[in-house]
Short mmCIF file of C-alpha atoms in Angstrom, two decimals:
data_model
loop_
_atom_site.label_atom_id
_atom_site.label_comp_id
_atom_site.label_asym_id
_atom_site.label_seq_id
_atom_site.Cartn_x
_atom_site.Cartn_y
_atom_site.Cartn_z
CA MET W 1 -21.09 -12.71 1.39
CA ILE W 2 -17.46 -13.44 0.46
CA GLU W 3 -16.39 -13.09 -3.16
CA LEU W 4 -12.77 -14.19 -2.88
CA VAL W 5 -10.04 -14.99 -0.35
CA ILE W 6 -6.47 -14.00 -1.23
CA ASN W 7 -3.51 -15.40 0.68
CA ALA W 8 -0.51 -13.08 0.87
CA ARG W 9 2.50 -14.47 -0.98
CA ARG W 10 5.65 -14.18 1.11
CA LYS W 11 8.55 -12.69 -0.84
CA ASP W 12 12.13 -12.12 0.25
CA LEU W 13 13.33 -8.80 -1.12
CA GLY W 14 17.01 -9.06 -0.35
CA GLY W 15 16.88 -9.95 3.34
CA PHE W 16 13.54 -8.30 4.04
CA GLU W 17 10.30 -10.23 3.72
CA VAL W 18 6.93 -8.88 2.58
CA GLY W 19 3.50 -10.39 2.16
CA ARG W 20 2.21 -9.43 -1.30
CA VAL W 21 -1.59 -9.27 -1.48
CA LEU W 22 -2.46 -7.17 -4.55
CA PRO W 23 -2.32 -7.47 -7.47
CA PHE W 24 -3.58 -11.07 -7.53
CA HIS W 25 -4.01 -13.07 -10.73
CA SER W 26 -7.80 -13.26 -10.41
CA ARG W 27 -8.29 -9.93 -8.63
CA ARG W 28 -6.06 -7.11 -9.79
CA MET W 29 -7.71 -4.31 -7.80
CA VAL W 30 -10.12 -3.50 -4.97
CA GLY W 31 -11.67 -0.14 -5.77
CA PRO W 32 -8.70 2.03 -6.83
CA PHE W 33 -6.24 -0.03 -4.73
CA ILE W 34 -3.93 -1.79 -7.21
CA PHE W 35 -1.11 -2.87 -4.91
CA LEU W 36 -0.95 -3.92 -1.26
CA ASP W 37 2.06 -5.23 0.64
CA GLN W 38 2.50 -6.11 4.29
CA MET W 39 6.06 -5.16 5.23
CA GLY W 40 7.43 -7.52 7.84
CA PRO W 41 7.02 -7.96 10.71
CA ALA W 42 10.78 -8.09 11.11
CA GLU W 43 13.36 -7.47 13.80
CA PHE W 44 16.66 -6.06 12.56
CA ALA W 45 19.88 -6.55 14.49
CA PRO W 46 22.03 -3.46 15.19
CA GLY W 47 23.91 -2.61 12.01
CA ALA W 48 21.70 -4.72 9.73
CA ASP W 49 20.80 -3.18 6.37
CA ALA W 50 17.06 -2.93 7.21
CA ILE W 51 15.15 -0.83 4.60
CA ASN W 52 17.46 0.28 1.82
CA VAL W 53 15.54 0.94 -1.40
CA ARG W 54 17.51 3.00 -3.92
CA PRO W 55 15.83 5.75 -5.99
CA HIS W 56 13.25 4.40 -8.44
CA PRO W 57 10.37 5.89 -10.47
CA HIS W 58 6.55 5.80 -10.45
CA ILE W 59 3.80 7.15 -12.68
CA GLY W 60 -0.01 7.14 -12.57
CA LEU W 61 -0.57 6.38 -8.89
CA SER W 62 -0.42 7.54 -5.30
CA THR W 63 1.51 5.52 -2.73
CA LEU W 64 0.35 5.32 0.88
CA THR W 65 2.82 4.16 3.50
CA TYR W 66 1.60 3.35 7.03
CA LEU W 67 3.63 1.80 9.86
CA PHE W 68 2.81 -0.20 12.97
CA GLU W 69 6.45 -0.28 14.12
CA GLY W 70 9.74 1.21 12.99
CA GLU W 71 10.72 4.16 10.84
CA ILE W 72 11.48 4.81 7.14
CA MET W 73 13.18 7.84 5.64
CA HIS W 74 11.54 9.04 2.41
CA ARG W 75 13.29 11.26 -0.16
CA ASP W 76 11.95 12.26 -3.58
CA ASN W 77 12.69 14.55 -6.48
CA THR W 78 10.06 17.11 -5.47
CA GLY W 79 12.51 18.00 -2.67
CA ALA W 80 10.61 16.18 0.08
CA THR W 81 12.57 14.47 2.86
CA MET W 82 10.49 12.94 5.64
CA ALA W 83 10.72 10.19 8.23
CA ILE W 84 7.52 8.23 8.74
CA ARG W 85 6.75 6.66 12.13
CA PRO W 86 3.90 4.50 13.46
CA GLY W 87 0.42 5.98 13.06
CA GLU W 88 1.57 8.55 10.50
CA VAL W 89 0.86 8.65 6.76
CA ASN W 90 3.15 9.31 3.81
CA TRP W 91 1.01 10.06 0.75
CA MET W 92 3.02 10.44 -2.45
CA THR W 93 1.31 11.23 -5.75
CA ALA W 94 3.43 10.19 -8.72
CA GLY W 95 1.15 11.53 -11.45
CA SER W 96 3.26 12.34 -14.50
CA GLY W 97 6.36 10.95 -12.79
CA ILE W 98 8.23 10.94 -9.50
CA VAL W 99 11.45 9.34 -8.25
CA HIS W 100 11.96 8.42 -4.60
CA SER W 101 13.99 6.31 -2.21
CA GLU W 102 13.16 4.59 1.08
CA ARG W 103 15.99 4.10 3.54
CA THR W 104 16.68 3.41 7.19
CA ASP W 105 18.28 6.38 8.92
CA PRO W 106 21.92 5.56 9.86
CA LEU W 107 21.23 6.08 13.58
CA LYS W 108 18.22 3.76 13.47
CA LYS W 109 20.28 1.26 11.49
CA SER W 110 22.99 1.27 14.17
CA GLN W 111 20.39 0.65 16.88
CA GLY W 112 18.38 -2.03 15.09
CA GLY W 113 14.77 -2.69 16.00
CA ALA W 114 11.36 -3.72 14.70
CA MET W 115 9.83 -2.92 11.31
CA HIS W 116 6.22 -3.59 10.41
CA GLY W 117 3.85 -1.72 8.13
CA MET W 118 1.71 -1.59 5.03
CA GLN W 119 2.06 0.03 1.66
CA ALA W 120 -0.79 0.57 -0.76
CA TRP W 121 -0.75 1.93 -4.29
CA VAL W 122 -3.87 3.80 -5.38
CA ALA W 123 -4.44 4.17 -9.12
CA LEU W 124 -5.29 7.72 -10.18
CA PRO W 125 -8.46 8.33 -12.22
CA ASN W 126 -7.89 8.81 -15.96
CA GLU W 127 -8.14 12.59 -15.89
CA LEU W 128 -5.50 12.87 -13.12
CA GLU W 129 -2.95 10.31 -14.29
CA GLU W 130 -0.68 13.11 -15.54
CA THR W 131 -1.14 15.43 -12.55
CA ALA W 132 1.94 17.13 -11.10
CA PRO W 133 3.86 14.96 -8.62
CA ALA W 134 3.50 15.83 -4.94
CA PHE W 135 4.27 14.54 -1.46
CA HIS W 136 2.26 14.95 1.76
CA HIS W 137 2.98 13.77 5.30
CA PHE W 138 0.38 13.60 8.05
CA ASP W 139 0.95 13.05 11.77
CA GLU W 140 -1.41 10.91 13.82
CA ASP W 141 -3.82 13.83 14.33
CA GLY W 142 -4.39 13.94 10.56
CA GLN W 143 -6.32 10.66 10.75
CA PRO W 144 -9.60 10.59 12.71
CA SER W 145 -9.69 7.79 15.29
CA TYR W 146 -12.18 6.11 17.59
CA GLU W 147 -11.73 3.88 20.64
CA ASN W 148 -14.37 2.14 22.72
CA GLY W 149 -15.06 -1.27 24.19
CA GLY W 150 -11.96 -3.00 22.86
CA LEU W 151 -12.15 -1.47 19.38
CA PHE W 152 -9.61 1.04 18.11
CA ALA W 153 -10.20 2.41 14.62
CA ARG W 154 -8.13 4.93 12.66
CA LEU W 155 -9.24 6.31 9.28
CA VAL W 156 -5.95 6.34 7.39
CA ALA W 157 -7.30 7.78 4.11
CA GLY W 158 -10.57 8.65 2.42
CA GLU W 159 -13.99 8.81 4.06
CA ALA W 160 -15.81 6.32 6.28
CA TYR W 161 -18.08 6.24 9.33
CA GLY W 162 -18.91 9.94 8.88
CA ALA W 163 -15.26 11.02 9.10
CA LYS W 164 -12.70 12.23 6.56
CA ALA W 165 -8.91 11.78 6.70
CA SER W 166 -6.39 14.41 5.62
CA ALA W 167 -4.71 12.58 2.73
CA PRO W 168 -5.65 14.26 -0.60
CA VAL W 169 -7.31 11.30 -2.29
CA SER W 170 -8.34 11.61 -5.92
CA SER W 171 -11.34 9.26 -6.04
CA PRO W 172 -13.88 7.75 -3.60
CA LEU W 173 -12.11 5.34 -1.24
CA PHE W 174 -11.56 4.37 2.38
CA TYR W 175 -8.64 2.81 4.25
CA VAL W 176 -9.11 1.96 7.92
CA HIS W 177 -6.88 0.41 10.59
CA TRP W 178 -8.67 -1.67 13.24
CA GLU W 179 -7.24 -3.03 16.49
CA LEU W 180 -9.72 -5.53 17.93
CA ALA W 181 -9.70 -7.12 21.39
CA GLU W 182 -10.83 -10.73 21.64
CA GLY W 183 -14.60 -11.04 21.21
CA VAL W 184 -15.12 -7.54 19.77
CA ARG W 185 -17.66 -7.24 16.98
CA THR W 186 -17.73 -4.51 14.36
CA ALA W 187 -18.62 -3.93 10.70
CA PRO W 188 -16.90 -2.53 7.61
CA PRO W 189 -18.22 0.59 5.86
CA PRO W 190 -21.47 -0.18 4.01
CA GLY W 191 -21.53 -1.79 0.60
CA LYS W 192 -23.27 -0.91 -2.64
CA GLY W 193 -26.70 -2.07 -1.53
CA ALA W 194 -26.64 0.28 1.45
CA GLY W 195 -25.45 3.30 -0.49
CA GLY W 196 -21.76 2.67 0.17
CA HIS W 197 -18.84 1.54 -1.93
CA SER W 198 -19.10 -1.19 -4.53
CA GLU W 199 -15.76 -2.84 -3.69
CA ARG W 200 -14.50 -3.64 -0.18
CA ALA W 201 -11.99 -5.97 1.43
CA LEU W 202 -10.52 -6.87 4.82
CA TYR W 203 -6.86 -7.78 5.30
CA VAL W 204 -5.86 -9.58 8.51
CA VAL W 205 -2.47 -8.22 9.54
CA LYS W 206 -2.34 -10.36 12.66
CA GLY W 207 -4.74 -12.40 14.76
CA GLU W 208 -7.89 -14.21 13.69
CA ILE W 209 -11.35 -12.96 12.78
CA GLU W 210 -14.74 -14.42 11.92
CA VAL W 211 -16.68 -13.18 8.89
CA GLY W 212 -20.10 -14.79 8.70
CA ASP W 213 -19.54 -18.43 9.57
CA ARG W 214 -15.91 -18.55 8.33
CA THR W 215 -12.67 -17.91 10.18
CA PHE W 216 -9.64 -16.12 8.72
CA HIS W 217 -6.12 -15.61 9.98
CA GLU W 218 -3.21 -13.28 9.46
CA GLY W 219 -2.03 -12.93 5.88
CA GLN W 220 -5.49 -13.34 4.33
CA MET W 221 -7.55 -10.79 2.40
CA ILE W 222 -11.32 -11.28 2.36
CA VAL W 223 -12.94 -9.59 -0.64
CA LEU W 224 -16.60 -8.94 0.15
CA GLU W 225 -19.51 -9.17 -2.25
CA PRO W 226 -20.84 -5.72 -3.18
CA THR W 227 -24.07 -6.00 -1.18
CA ALA W 228 -22.73 -7.98 1.80
CA GLU W 229 -23.11 -6.37 5.22
CA PRO W 230 -21.21 -8.75 7.50
CA THR W 231 -20.46 -8.51 11.19
CA ILE W 232 -16.79 -9.05 11.97
CA LYS W 233 -15.79 -10.77 15.21
CA ALA W 234 -12.27 -11.02 16.63
CA ILE W 235 -11.57 -14.60 17.66
CA ARG W 236 -8.39 -13.35 19.33
CA PRO W 237 -6.70 -9.91 19.46
CA SER W 238 -6.36 -8.80 15.86
CA SER W 239 -5.07 -6.04 13.59
CA VAL W 240 -7.08 -5.56 10.39
CA MET W 241 -6.86 -3.15 7.46
CA VAL W 242 -10.22 -2.41 5.83
CA LEU W 243 -10.13 -0.90 2.34
CA GLY W 244 -12.23 -0.23 -0.71
CA GLY W 245 -13.80 2.33 -2.94
CA GLU W 246 -15.00 2.85 -6.48
CA PRO W 247 -13.14 1.36 -9.49
CA VAL W 248 -11.25 3.77 -11.73
CA GLY W 249 -11.15 1.40 -14.70
CA PRO W 250 -8.68 -1.23 -15.89
CA ARG W 251 -4.99 -0.51 -15.40
CA VAL W 252 -1.69 -1.78 -16.73
CA ILE W 253 0.89 -2.35 -14.00
CA TRP W 254 4.51 -2.99 -14.93
CA TRP W 255 7.31 -2.73 -12.38
CA ASN W 256 6.57 0.56 -10.56
CA PHE W 257 4.46 2.07 -13.33
CA VAL W 258 0.64 2.16 -13.41
CA SER W 259 -1.41 3.55 -16.28
CA SER W 260 -4.61 3.16 -18.26
CA SER W 261 -2.38 3.09 -21.37
CA GLN W 262 0.27 0.58 -22.42
CA GLU W 263 1.84 3.32 -24.54
CA ARG W 264 2.30 5.49 -21.45
CA ILE W 265 3.98 2.59 -19.63
CA ASP W 266 6.35 2.16 -22.57
CA GLN W 267 7.16 5.89 -22.52
CA ALA W 268 7.92 5.80 -18.79
CA LYS W 269 10.14 2.80 -19.35
CA ALA W 270 12.08 4.67 -22.05
CA ASP W 271 12.34 7.81 -19.91
CA TRP W 272 13.85 5.93 -16.96
CA ALA W 273 16.26 3.97 -19.14
CA ALA W 274 17.44 7.20 -20.80
CA GLY W 275 17.92 9.09 -17.52
CA ARG W 276 15.20 11.63 -18.22
CA MET W 277 13.69 11.38 -14.70
CA ALA W 278 15.62 13.35 -12.08
CA LEU W 279 16.89 11.66 -8.94
CA PRO W 280 16.24 13.08 -5.45
CA SER W 281 18.77 15.85 -4.79
CA GLU W 282 19.67 14.34 -1.40
CA ASP W 283 19.95 10.78 -2.74
CA ASP W 284 21.36 10.94 -6.27
CA LEU W 285 24.44 8.71 -6.19
CA GLU W 286 22.70 5.47 -7.16
CA PHE W 287 19.41 4.19 -8.55
CA ILE W 288 17.60 0.98 -9.47
CA PRO W 289 18.04 0.20 -13.19
CA LEU W 290 15.07 -0.65 -15.36
CA PRO W 291 14.40 -4.40 -15.16
CA ASP W 292 15.39 -6.27 -18.30
CA VAL W 293 11.94 -7.71 -18.84
CA PRO W 294 9.71 -6.85 -21.84
CA SER W 295 6.52 -4.88 -21.20
CA THR W 296 4.76 -7.01 -23.83
CA PRO W 297 3.73 -9.48 -24.97
CA GLU W 298 2.07 -11.78 -22.47
CA PRO W 299 2.84 -14.23 -21.03
CA ALA W 300 6.34 -12.80 -20.58
CA PRO W 301 7.20 -12.56 -16.85
CA LYS W 302 6.64 -9.21 -15.21
CA PRO W 303 9.22 -7.69 -12.86
CA GLU W 304 8.37 -7.42 -9.20
CA PRO W 305 7.63 -3.89 -7.97
CA THR W 306 10.65 -2.27 -6.36
CA HIS W 307 8.95 -1.45 -3.10
CA PRO W 308 9.61 -3.55 -0.04
CA VAL W 309 6.33 -2.25 1.24
#
């Protein structure tokens, strides 16, 4: 029933802690999902730096930012400027190349407050890796939701349970947010044997759940076998992200770049180092330099992705 359990690795990114789930050394991807971070939870004092990620580049992927608490201001070189708040979705497609920043608004910074959310990176299929960059924001009504008997479910992206979310996904996938009261039972979207997706996983954001005869707690990802059809039970009130889809093929991931081609990664690296990728017009006074770490060969260390989320 369970193929693998991944424990999030806590990482301090300059005063802000994340739980890094994907990529994992023995499981790089789940469906097209190649990166997953839990951001926080954290409580920032008034005036604290909070989220302050300088402009940096991406290629070959879409990023999906989703918050439980707090607010982040997004700016990118397509001209998009947008604050994301709990229950909303920022969907940014890097494609051939995009540069963006993630900051805390000065007013929010002065007030302080909570920050908690998730960020996923979704690898684009081969034929769309060089698509034009784009940014989309969706309010809460852009994600279908359901609530009954202690279960709240929101479809953040993709298709599941007969519903379709607004985010313009490029390959078959689903991404669902569950809030479960104690004792509630539910099930993930069907697996390969039932005509569903071949790769699926559950990530426990908080609380404790039972999958089959095993119990899992916050900070754990449960990768399901392709034909498993488990019932999930909340041992105590829990928040869970459910994700999966169809693989898009092997990918190289280096810093913030994702591609099916090492040569394309090397080109993106050269482009950023040479200043050939434009900065956001509203945030162009600083940027994150290219890490001084070789792309190849293994086993040279790889730089951590820029994102705090």
